[in-house]
XYZ file of C-alpha atoms in Angstrom:
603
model
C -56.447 48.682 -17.478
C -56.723 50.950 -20.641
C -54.397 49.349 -22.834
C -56.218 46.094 -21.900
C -59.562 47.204 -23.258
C -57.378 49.667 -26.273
C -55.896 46.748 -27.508
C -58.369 43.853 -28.361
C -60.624 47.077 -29.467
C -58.106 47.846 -32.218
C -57.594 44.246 -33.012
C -61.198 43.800 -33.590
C -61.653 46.680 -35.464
C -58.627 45.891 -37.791
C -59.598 42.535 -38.288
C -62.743 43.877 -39.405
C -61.419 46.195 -42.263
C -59.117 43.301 -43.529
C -62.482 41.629 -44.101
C -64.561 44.251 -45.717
C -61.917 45.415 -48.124
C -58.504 45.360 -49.815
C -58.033 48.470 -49.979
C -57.798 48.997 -46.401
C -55.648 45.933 -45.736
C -53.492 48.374 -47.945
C -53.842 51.339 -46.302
C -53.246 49.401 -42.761
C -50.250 47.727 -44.119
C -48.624 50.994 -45.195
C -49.258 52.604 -41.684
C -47.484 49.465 -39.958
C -44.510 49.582 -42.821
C -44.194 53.446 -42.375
C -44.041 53.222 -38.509
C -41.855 50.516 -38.721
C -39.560 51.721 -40.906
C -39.178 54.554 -38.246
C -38.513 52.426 -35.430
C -36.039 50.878 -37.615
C -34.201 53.985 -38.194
C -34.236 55.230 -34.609
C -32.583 52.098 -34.007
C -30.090 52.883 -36.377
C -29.575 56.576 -35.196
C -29.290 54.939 -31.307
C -25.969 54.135 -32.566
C -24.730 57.173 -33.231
C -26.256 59.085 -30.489
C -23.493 58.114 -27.697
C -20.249 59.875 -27.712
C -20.714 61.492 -31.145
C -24.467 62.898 -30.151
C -22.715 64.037 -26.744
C -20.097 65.838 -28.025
C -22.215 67.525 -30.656
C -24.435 68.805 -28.170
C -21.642 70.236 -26.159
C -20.059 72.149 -29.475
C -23.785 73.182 -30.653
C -26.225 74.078 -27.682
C -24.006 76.808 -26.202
C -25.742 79.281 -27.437
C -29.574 79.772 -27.940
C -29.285 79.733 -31.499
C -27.394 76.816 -31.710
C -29.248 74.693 -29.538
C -32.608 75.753 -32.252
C -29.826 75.097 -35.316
C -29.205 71.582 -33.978
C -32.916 70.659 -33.198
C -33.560 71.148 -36.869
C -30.562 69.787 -38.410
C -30.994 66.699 -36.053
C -34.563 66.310 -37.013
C -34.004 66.752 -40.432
C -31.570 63.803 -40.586
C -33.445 61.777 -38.056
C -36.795 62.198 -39.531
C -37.886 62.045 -36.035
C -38.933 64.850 -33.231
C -39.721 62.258 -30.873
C -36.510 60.377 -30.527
C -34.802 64.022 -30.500
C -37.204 65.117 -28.110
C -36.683 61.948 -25.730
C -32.849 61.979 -26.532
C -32.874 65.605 -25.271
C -34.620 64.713 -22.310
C -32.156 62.115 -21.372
C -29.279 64.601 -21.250
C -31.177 67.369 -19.245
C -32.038 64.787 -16.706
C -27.972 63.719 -16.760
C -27.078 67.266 -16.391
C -25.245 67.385 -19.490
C -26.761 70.175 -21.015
C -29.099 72.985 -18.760
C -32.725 73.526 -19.671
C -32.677 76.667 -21.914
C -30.532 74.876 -24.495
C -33.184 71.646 -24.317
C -35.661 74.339 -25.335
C -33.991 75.566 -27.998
C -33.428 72.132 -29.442
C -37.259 71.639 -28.837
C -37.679 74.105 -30.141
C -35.637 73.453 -33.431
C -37.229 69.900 -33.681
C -40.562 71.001 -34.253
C -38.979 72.876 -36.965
C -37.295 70.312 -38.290
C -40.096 67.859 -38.405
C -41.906 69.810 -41.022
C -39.134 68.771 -43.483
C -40.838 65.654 -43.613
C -43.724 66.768 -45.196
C -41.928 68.429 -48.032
C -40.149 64.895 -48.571
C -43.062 63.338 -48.811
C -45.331 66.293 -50.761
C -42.766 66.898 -53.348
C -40.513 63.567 -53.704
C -42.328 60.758 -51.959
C -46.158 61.439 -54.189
C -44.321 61.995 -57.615
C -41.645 58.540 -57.471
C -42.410 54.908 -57.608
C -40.964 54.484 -54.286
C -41.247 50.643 -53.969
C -38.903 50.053 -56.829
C -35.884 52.208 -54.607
C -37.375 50.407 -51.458
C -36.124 46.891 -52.345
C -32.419 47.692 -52.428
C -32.217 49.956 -50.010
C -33.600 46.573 -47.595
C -30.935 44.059 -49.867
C -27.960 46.700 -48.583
C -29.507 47.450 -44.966
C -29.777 43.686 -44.336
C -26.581 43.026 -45.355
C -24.963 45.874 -43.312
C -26.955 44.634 -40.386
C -25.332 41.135 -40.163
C -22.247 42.923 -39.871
C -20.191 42.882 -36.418
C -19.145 46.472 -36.355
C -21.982 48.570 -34.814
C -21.492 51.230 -36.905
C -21.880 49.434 -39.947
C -25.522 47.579 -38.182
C -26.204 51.530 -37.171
C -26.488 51.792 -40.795
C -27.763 48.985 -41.708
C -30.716 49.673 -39.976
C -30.931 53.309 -41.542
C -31.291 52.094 -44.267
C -34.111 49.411 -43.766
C -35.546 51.952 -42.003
C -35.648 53.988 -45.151
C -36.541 51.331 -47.479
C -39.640 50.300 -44.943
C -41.261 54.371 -44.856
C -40.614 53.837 -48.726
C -42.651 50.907 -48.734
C -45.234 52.120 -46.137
C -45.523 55.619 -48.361
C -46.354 53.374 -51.422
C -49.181 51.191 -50.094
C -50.255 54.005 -48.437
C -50.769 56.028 -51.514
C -52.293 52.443 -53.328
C -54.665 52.271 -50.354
C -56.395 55.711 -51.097
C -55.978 55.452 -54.255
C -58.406 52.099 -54.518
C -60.376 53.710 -51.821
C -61.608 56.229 -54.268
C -63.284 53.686 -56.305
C -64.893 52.278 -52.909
C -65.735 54.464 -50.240
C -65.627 58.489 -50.828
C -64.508 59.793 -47.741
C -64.594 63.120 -48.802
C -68.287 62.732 -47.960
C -67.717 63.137 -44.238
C -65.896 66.271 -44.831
C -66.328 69.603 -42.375
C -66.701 73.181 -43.220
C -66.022 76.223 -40.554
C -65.142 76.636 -36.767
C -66.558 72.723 -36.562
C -64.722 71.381 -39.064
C -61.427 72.661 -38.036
C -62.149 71.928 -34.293
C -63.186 68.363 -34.905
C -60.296 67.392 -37.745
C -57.632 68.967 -35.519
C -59.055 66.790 -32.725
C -58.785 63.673 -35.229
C -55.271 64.699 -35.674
C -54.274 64.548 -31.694
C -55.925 61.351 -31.487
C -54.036 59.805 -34.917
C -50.750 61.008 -33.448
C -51.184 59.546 -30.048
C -52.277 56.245 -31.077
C -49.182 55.832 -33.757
C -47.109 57.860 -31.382
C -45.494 59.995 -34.757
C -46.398 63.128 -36.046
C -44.493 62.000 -38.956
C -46.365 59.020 -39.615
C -49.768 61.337 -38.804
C -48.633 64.156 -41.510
C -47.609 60.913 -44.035
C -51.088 59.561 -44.198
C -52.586 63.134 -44.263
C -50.471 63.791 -47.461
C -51.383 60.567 -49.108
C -55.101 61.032 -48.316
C -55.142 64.710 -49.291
C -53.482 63.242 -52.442
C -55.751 60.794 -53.607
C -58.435 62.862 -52.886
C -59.895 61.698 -49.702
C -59.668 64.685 -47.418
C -60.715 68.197 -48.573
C -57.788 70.692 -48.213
C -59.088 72.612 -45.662
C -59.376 69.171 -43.040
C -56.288 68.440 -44.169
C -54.459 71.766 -42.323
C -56.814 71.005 -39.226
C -55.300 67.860 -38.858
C -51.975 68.828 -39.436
C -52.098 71.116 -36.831
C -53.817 68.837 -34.526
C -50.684 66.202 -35.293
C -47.986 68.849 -34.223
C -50.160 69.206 -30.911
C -50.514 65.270 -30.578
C -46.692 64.566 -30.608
C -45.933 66.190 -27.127
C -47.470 62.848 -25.884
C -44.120 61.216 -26.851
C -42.428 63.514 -25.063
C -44.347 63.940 -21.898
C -44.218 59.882 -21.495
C -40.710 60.386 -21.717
C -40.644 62.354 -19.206
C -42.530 60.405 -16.812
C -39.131 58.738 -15.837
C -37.043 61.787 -15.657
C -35.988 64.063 -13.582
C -37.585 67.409 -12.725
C -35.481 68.835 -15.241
C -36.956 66.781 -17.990
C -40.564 67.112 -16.711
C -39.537 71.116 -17.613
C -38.539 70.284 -20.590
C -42.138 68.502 -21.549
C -43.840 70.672 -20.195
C -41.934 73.617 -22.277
C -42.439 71.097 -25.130
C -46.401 70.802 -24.007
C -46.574 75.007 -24.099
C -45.240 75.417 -27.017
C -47.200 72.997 -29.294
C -50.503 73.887 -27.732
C -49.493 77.350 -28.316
C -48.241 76.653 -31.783
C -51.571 74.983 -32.686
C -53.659 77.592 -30.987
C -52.276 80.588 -32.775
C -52.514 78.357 -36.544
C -56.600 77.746 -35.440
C -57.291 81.304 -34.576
C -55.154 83.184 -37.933
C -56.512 79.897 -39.996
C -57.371 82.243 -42.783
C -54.545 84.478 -42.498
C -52.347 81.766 -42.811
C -53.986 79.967 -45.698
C -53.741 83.356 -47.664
C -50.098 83.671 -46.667
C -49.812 79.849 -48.216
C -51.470 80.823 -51.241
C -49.331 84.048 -51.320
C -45.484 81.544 -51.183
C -47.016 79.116 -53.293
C -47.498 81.041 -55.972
C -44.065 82.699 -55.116
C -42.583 79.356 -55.313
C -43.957 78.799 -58.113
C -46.352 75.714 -56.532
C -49.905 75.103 -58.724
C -52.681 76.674 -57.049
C -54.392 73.205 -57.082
C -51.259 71.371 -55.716
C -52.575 71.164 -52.214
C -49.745 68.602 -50.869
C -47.125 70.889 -51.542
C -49.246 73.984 -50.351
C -49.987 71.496 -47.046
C -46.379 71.484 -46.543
C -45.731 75.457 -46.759
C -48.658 75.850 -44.563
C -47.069 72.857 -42.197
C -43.465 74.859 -41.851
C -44.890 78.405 -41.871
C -47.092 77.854 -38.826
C -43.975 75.993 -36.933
C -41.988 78.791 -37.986
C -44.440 81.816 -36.451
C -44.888 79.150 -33.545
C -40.432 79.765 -33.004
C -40.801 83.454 -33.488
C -43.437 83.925 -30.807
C -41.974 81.716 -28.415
C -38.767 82.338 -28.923
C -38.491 85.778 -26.965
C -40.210 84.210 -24.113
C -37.437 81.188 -23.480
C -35.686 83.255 -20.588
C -39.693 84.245 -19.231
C -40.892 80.340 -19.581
C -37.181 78.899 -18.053
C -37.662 80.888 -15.260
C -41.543 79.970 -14.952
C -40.850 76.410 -15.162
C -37.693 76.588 -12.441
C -40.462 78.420 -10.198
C -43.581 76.171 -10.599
C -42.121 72.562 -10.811
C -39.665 72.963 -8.137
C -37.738 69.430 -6.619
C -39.847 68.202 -3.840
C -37.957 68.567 -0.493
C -37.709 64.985 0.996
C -36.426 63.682 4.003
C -34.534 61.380 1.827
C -31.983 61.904 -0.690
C -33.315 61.077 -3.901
C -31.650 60.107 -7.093
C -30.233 63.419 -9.179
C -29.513 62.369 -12.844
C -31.709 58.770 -13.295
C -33.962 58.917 -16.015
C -35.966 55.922 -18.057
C -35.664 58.261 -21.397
C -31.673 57.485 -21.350
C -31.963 53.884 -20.865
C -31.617 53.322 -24.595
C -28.860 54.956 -25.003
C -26.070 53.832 -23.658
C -23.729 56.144 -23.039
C -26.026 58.759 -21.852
C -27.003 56.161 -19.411
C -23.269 55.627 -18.318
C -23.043 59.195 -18.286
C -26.180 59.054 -15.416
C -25.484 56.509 -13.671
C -22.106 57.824 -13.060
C -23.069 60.941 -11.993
C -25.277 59.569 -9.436
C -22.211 57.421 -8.549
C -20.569 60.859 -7.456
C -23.435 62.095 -5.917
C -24.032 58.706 -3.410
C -20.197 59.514 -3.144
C -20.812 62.506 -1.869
C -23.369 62.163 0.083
C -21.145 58.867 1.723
C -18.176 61.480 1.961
C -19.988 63.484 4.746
C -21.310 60.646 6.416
C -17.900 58.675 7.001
C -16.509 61.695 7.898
C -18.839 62.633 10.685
C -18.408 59.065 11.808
C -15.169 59.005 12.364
C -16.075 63.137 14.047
C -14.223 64.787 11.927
C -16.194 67.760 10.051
C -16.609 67.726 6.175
C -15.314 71.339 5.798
C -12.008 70.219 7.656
C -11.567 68.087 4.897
C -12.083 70.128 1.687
C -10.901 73.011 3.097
C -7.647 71.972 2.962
C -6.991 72.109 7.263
C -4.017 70.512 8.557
C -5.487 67.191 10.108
C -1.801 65.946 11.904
C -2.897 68.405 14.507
C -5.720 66.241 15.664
C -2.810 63.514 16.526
C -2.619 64.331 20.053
C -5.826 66.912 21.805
C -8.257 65.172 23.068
C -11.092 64.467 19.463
C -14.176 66.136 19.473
C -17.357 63.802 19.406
C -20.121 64.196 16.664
C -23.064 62.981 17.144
C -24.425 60.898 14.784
C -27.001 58.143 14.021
C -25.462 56.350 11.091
C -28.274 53.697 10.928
C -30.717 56.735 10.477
C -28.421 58.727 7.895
C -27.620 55.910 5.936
C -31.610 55.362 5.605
C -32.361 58.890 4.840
C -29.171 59.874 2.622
C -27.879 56.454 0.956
C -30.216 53.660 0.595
C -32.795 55.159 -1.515
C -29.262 56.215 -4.148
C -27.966 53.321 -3.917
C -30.924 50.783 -4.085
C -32.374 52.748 -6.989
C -28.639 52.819 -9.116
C -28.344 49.199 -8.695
C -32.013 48.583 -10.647
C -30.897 50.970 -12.678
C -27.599 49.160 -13.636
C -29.701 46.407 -14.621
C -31.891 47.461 -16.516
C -29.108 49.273 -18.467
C -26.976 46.770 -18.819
C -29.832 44.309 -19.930
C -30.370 46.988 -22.843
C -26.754 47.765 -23.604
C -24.584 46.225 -26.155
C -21.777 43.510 -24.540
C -19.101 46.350 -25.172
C -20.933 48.634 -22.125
C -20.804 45.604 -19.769
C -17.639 46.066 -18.075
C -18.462 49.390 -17.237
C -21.803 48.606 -15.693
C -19.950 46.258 -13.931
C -17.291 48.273 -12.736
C -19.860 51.420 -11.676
C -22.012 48.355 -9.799
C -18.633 47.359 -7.745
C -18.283 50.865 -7.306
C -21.507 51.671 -5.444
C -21.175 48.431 -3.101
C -17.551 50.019 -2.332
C -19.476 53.173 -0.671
C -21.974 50.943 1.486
C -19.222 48.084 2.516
C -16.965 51.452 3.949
C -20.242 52.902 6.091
C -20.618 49.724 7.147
C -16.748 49.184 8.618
C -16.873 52.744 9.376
C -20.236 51.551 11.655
C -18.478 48.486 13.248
C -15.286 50.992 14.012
C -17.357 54.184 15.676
C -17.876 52.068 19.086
C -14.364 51.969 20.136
C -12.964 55.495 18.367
C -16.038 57.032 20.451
C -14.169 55.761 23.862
C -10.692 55.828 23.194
C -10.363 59.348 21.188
C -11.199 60.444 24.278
C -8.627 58.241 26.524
C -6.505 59.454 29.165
C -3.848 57.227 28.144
C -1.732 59.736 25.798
C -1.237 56.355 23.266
C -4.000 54.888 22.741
C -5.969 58.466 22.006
C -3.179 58.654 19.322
C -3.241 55.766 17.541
C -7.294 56.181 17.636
C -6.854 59.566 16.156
C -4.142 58.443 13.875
C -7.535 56.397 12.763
C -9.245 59.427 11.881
C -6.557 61.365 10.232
C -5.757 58.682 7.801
C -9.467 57.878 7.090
C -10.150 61.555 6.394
C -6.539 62.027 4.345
C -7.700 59.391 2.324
C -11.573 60.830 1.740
C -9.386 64.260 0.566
C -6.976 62.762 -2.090
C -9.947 60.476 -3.825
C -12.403 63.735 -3.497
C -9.772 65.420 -5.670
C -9.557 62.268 -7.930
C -13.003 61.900 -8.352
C -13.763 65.036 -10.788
C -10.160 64.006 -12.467
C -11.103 64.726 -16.303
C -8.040 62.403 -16.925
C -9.641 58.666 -16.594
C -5.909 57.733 -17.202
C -3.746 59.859 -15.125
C -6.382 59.244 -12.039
C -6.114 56.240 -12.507
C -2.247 55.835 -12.070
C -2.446 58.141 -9.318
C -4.328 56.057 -7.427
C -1.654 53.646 -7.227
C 0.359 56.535 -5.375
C -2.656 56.908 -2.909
C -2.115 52.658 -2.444
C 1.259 53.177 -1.900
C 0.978 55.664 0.920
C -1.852 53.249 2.220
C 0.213 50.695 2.780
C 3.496 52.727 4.289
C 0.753 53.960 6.882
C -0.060 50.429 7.301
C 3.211 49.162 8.011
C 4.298 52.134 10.762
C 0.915 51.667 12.439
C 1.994 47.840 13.092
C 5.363 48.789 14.115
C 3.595 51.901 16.549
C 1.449 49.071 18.010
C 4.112 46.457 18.347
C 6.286 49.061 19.884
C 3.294 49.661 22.383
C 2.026 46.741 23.553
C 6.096 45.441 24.460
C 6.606 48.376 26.266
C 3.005 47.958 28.364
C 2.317 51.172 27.233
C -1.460 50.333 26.649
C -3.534 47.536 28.163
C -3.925 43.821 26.524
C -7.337 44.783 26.180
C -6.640 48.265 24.567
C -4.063 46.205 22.140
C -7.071 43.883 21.174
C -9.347 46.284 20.159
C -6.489 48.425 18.631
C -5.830 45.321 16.065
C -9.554 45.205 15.466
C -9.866 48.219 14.633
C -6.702 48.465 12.350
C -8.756 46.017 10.580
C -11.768 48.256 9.896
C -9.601 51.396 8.857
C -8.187 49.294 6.627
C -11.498 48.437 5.177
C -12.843 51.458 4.865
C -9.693 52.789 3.131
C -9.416 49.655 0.899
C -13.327 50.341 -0.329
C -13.174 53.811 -0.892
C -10.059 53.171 -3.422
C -11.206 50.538 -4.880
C -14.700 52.593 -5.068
C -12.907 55.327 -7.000
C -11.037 53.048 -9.101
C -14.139 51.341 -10.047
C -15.646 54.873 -10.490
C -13.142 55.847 -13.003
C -12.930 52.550 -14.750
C -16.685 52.803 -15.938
C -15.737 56.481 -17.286
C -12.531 54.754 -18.737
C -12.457 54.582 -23.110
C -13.051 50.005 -23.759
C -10.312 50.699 -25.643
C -7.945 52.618 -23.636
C -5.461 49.924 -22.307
C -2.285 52.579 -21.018
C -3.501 52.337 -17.100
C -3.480 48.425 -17.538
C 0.184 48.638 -18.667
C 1.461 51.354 -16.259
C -0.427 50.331 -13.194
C 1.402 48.453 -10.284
C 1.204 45.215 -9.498
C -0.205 44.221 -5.629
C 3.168 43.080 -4.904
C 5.118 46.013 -6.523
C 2.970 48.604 -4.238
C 3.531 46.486 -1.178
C 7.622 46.191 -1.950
C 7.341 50.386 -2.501
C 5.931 50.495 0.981
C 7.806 48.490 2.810
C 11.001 50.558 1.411
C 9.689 53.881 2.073
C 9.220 52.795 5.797
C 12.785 51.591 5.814
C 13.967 54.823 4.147
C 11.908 57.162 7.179
């Protein structure tokens, strides 16, 4: 309802000021260049922030330090705290890296950001811009029409750059032919008001363009050309670094609890940044006076000296807050706890990873496992056989011949309180992913989308099978109870081998094991016809006991056949697109079945 009121508003108003003046059609222009040469870079940086970003966060956050070292150096090349801020958000949600580190790196962006300043302070005021603007969109769009995705990862870098080039410059024309028009100067604050209202101005700029950057950009250019009196100029600088945790806290909006920590721990320490810079205001700007004189900066260069004051208030901002990370991680894991529901809920899922594509394979995965898991111990207890038999390693041939122990379960209900919700929300997230994905991530989303209707199509056989194991596990007739329990041991054998294979690092080598698991599938197979052949000519069970033993056999075979191909599926979306060794090593259909029937010759 806002945005439908925001919108028009800002329309109107623009419209307006391209009326009235030039000048501001300028100004306007070089805000829309500026944030679109961001966008354009983000893009750019997208590709690059897959694999590579993953495995540099792995090498660089393990340590406190290091996690602060890489938020800077990250912003620095990025020019952007938001997309390292929502990029970091993504990965805590996935799991991939734990919440101190995302702090650290929060942390380290909010350092990093105030690099941009000095770009544009001390480079972007002093150079004709435009004139290294023009090439630097001749190369992009050239790279861009490229097929390799690197190469368009680039290309769009470089537009990127060549558009905040082009914004900086009509920015700075903008103010400058304001100055002959309109003196803003004129509505210019003094004191406690001034600073209050300016750093309020600042918020607002930086939440309707969404980039501090951008916000700090025009703040330079205006200070520049001599629209904004110094001393506004640091209140709204200060109210920008406050106004960019709106990025991140819409980020977060999709995530996890872990990311909603992470915005909030982004939320503290801005507002706690900006409220120590208001109240030492005049401490600082004496310290700024005190460097740029050091640095040899002109007392009435108050771009550069915006800059220093930028960084040094970011920097005190890190040294109080960074003794506190252990006190605020702990605060944060105590006050936004999960919410206990009566149904299982989606672990790693988060809208901030959804453009990027491998950290949403990485998610999506994950929560693969975890409907896995939670399938594991339902199967299991339908078929009464306890979980902890399983992974504790018990010998399961010795439920053969006793007399199996009944669990009582409703799978209708479990499946509604521990599957659907998993399941129903990784399938919408699937497509949504794939719909933003490049073709190359397809076969993967694919293959993790076959892998989740594996787990359901099992419960469901393992539903339609649970009526006749509950009677006959429980027969008096010493045959029948075995070949029912035979059921259950090869069900649960086969839930133990693929729980191993599951958290397999080697894609590859689980893979080809898998075809070992087939194999001993289908020797089972083949001795369970010959048991029931064997039974039913010597009238050792009933016609009708033979009938629903064949059934039956059908539905183990189901299940088993779905929870292989689930983990082969699993794997397969976790598998390199260019990794083609399981293709060439795995067996055939036929080979596996001409294995099996030798083995049971061989016995």
């Amino acid at each position: 309802m806002l945005g439908r009121v925001l919108l028009p508003s800002f329309f109107l108003v623009l419209s307006y000021g391209f009326w009235v003046s030039s000048s501001f059609k300028d100004l306007a222009a070089g805000v829309a260049l500026f944030l679109f040469g961001m966008l354009c870079m983000e893009q750019g940086f997208k590709a690059y922030s897959g694999g590579t970003l993953k495995r540099m966060l792995m090498a660089s956050t393990d340590r406190l330090w290091k996690s602060l070292t890489f938020g800077v150096v990250s912003t620095t090349v990025m020019q952007s705290s938001s997309l390292v801020s929502l990029i970091t958000i993504s990965f805590l949600s996935a799991e991939l890296i734990g919440l101190r580190q995302g702090i650290g790196i929060i942390f380290g962006a909010n350092l990093g950001t105030t690099t941009g300043a000095w770009i544009v302070a001390g480079f972007g005021l002093k150079v004709n811009l435009s004139a290294y603007a023009l090439p630097l969109l001749v190369f992009g769009v050239l790279l861009l029409v490229q097929a390799s995705k690197k190469l368009k990862g680039v290309g769009w870098i470089l537009v990127g750059i060549g558009f905040l080039f082009l914004g900086i410059h009509y920015m700075k024309e903008g103010f400058s032919a304001f100055s002959g028009q309109i003196d803003l100067t004129r509505y210019a604050m003094t004191g406690l008001a001034g600073l209050l209202v300016f750093t309020l101005i600042g918020i607002v700029a930086t939440v309707v363009m969404q980039s501090s950057h951008a916000t700090l950009t025009l703040i330079i250019t205006a200070l520049a050309a001599g629209q904004i009196s110094y001393e506004n100029a640091l209140a709204l600088a200060i109210g920008a670094n406050v106004g960019t945790t709106i990025t991140a806290l819409m980020g977060a909006m999709g995530a996890n609890v872990a990311g909603k920590r992470l915005a909030c721990a982004h939320l503290i320490f801005n507002l706690g940044t900006g409220l120590v810079a208001l109240l030492l205001i005049k401490g600082l700007v004496a310290a700024v006076d005190y460097l740029a004189a050091w640095l040899g900066i002109a007392p009435d260069d108050h771009t550069l000296k915006l800059a220093v004051f930028h960084t040094l208030f970011n920097l005190l901002g890190v040294i109080l807050m960074l003794p506190l990370v252990n006190t605020m991680v702990t605060w944060l894991e105590r006050t936004l706890r999960e919410v206990k529901v009566k149904r299982a809920q989606p672990r790693y899922l988060s809208d901030a990873s959804l453009s990027l594509p491998e950290v949403a394979l990485q998610a999506v995965s994950k929560e693969t496992k975890h409907l896995f898991s939670n399938a594991f111990t339902l199967i299991a207890h339908g078929i009464c056989v306890r979980r902890a038999s399983i992974v504790d390693d018990e010998d399961l041939q010795q439920m053969i011949d006793p007399p199996g122990k009944i669990i009582e379960i409703d799978l209708d209900e479990q499946y509604e309180r521990t599957i659907k919700d998993i399941y129903s929300a990784n399938i919408e997230f699937l497509s949504k992913a794939q719909a933003a994905a490049a073709h190359e991530y397809a076969e993967a989303y694919v293959a993790l989308r076959q892998a989740n209707m594996d787990v359901v199509a099992a419960i469901k056989a393992v539903k339609h099978l649970r009526k006749n194991l509950l009677h006959y596990m429980q027969s008096d007739n010493l045959h029948i109870r075995r070949e029912y329990n035979r059921f259950r041991v090869r069900i649960a054998e086969v839930l133990r081998s693929l729980a191993i294979l599951r958290d397999t690092d080697d894609v590859t080598d689980a893979l080809l094991a898998l075809d070992e698991t087939r194999v001993d599938i289908a020797s089972g197979e083949n001795e369970a016809a010959s048991r029931v052949n064997a039974l039913i000519r010597d009238g050792a069970i009933t016609s009708q006991m033979a009938t629903s033993l064949i059934n039956d056999g059908a539905y183990v075979r189901e299940v088993i056949r779905q929870l292989v191909d689930m983990t082969e599926q699993l794997h397969r979306g976790d598998l390199s697109r260019d990794d083609t060794l399981h293709d060439e090593l795995a067996l055939k259909a036929e080979e596996i079945a001409k294995i099996a029937r030798y083995a049971g010759t061989v016995r």
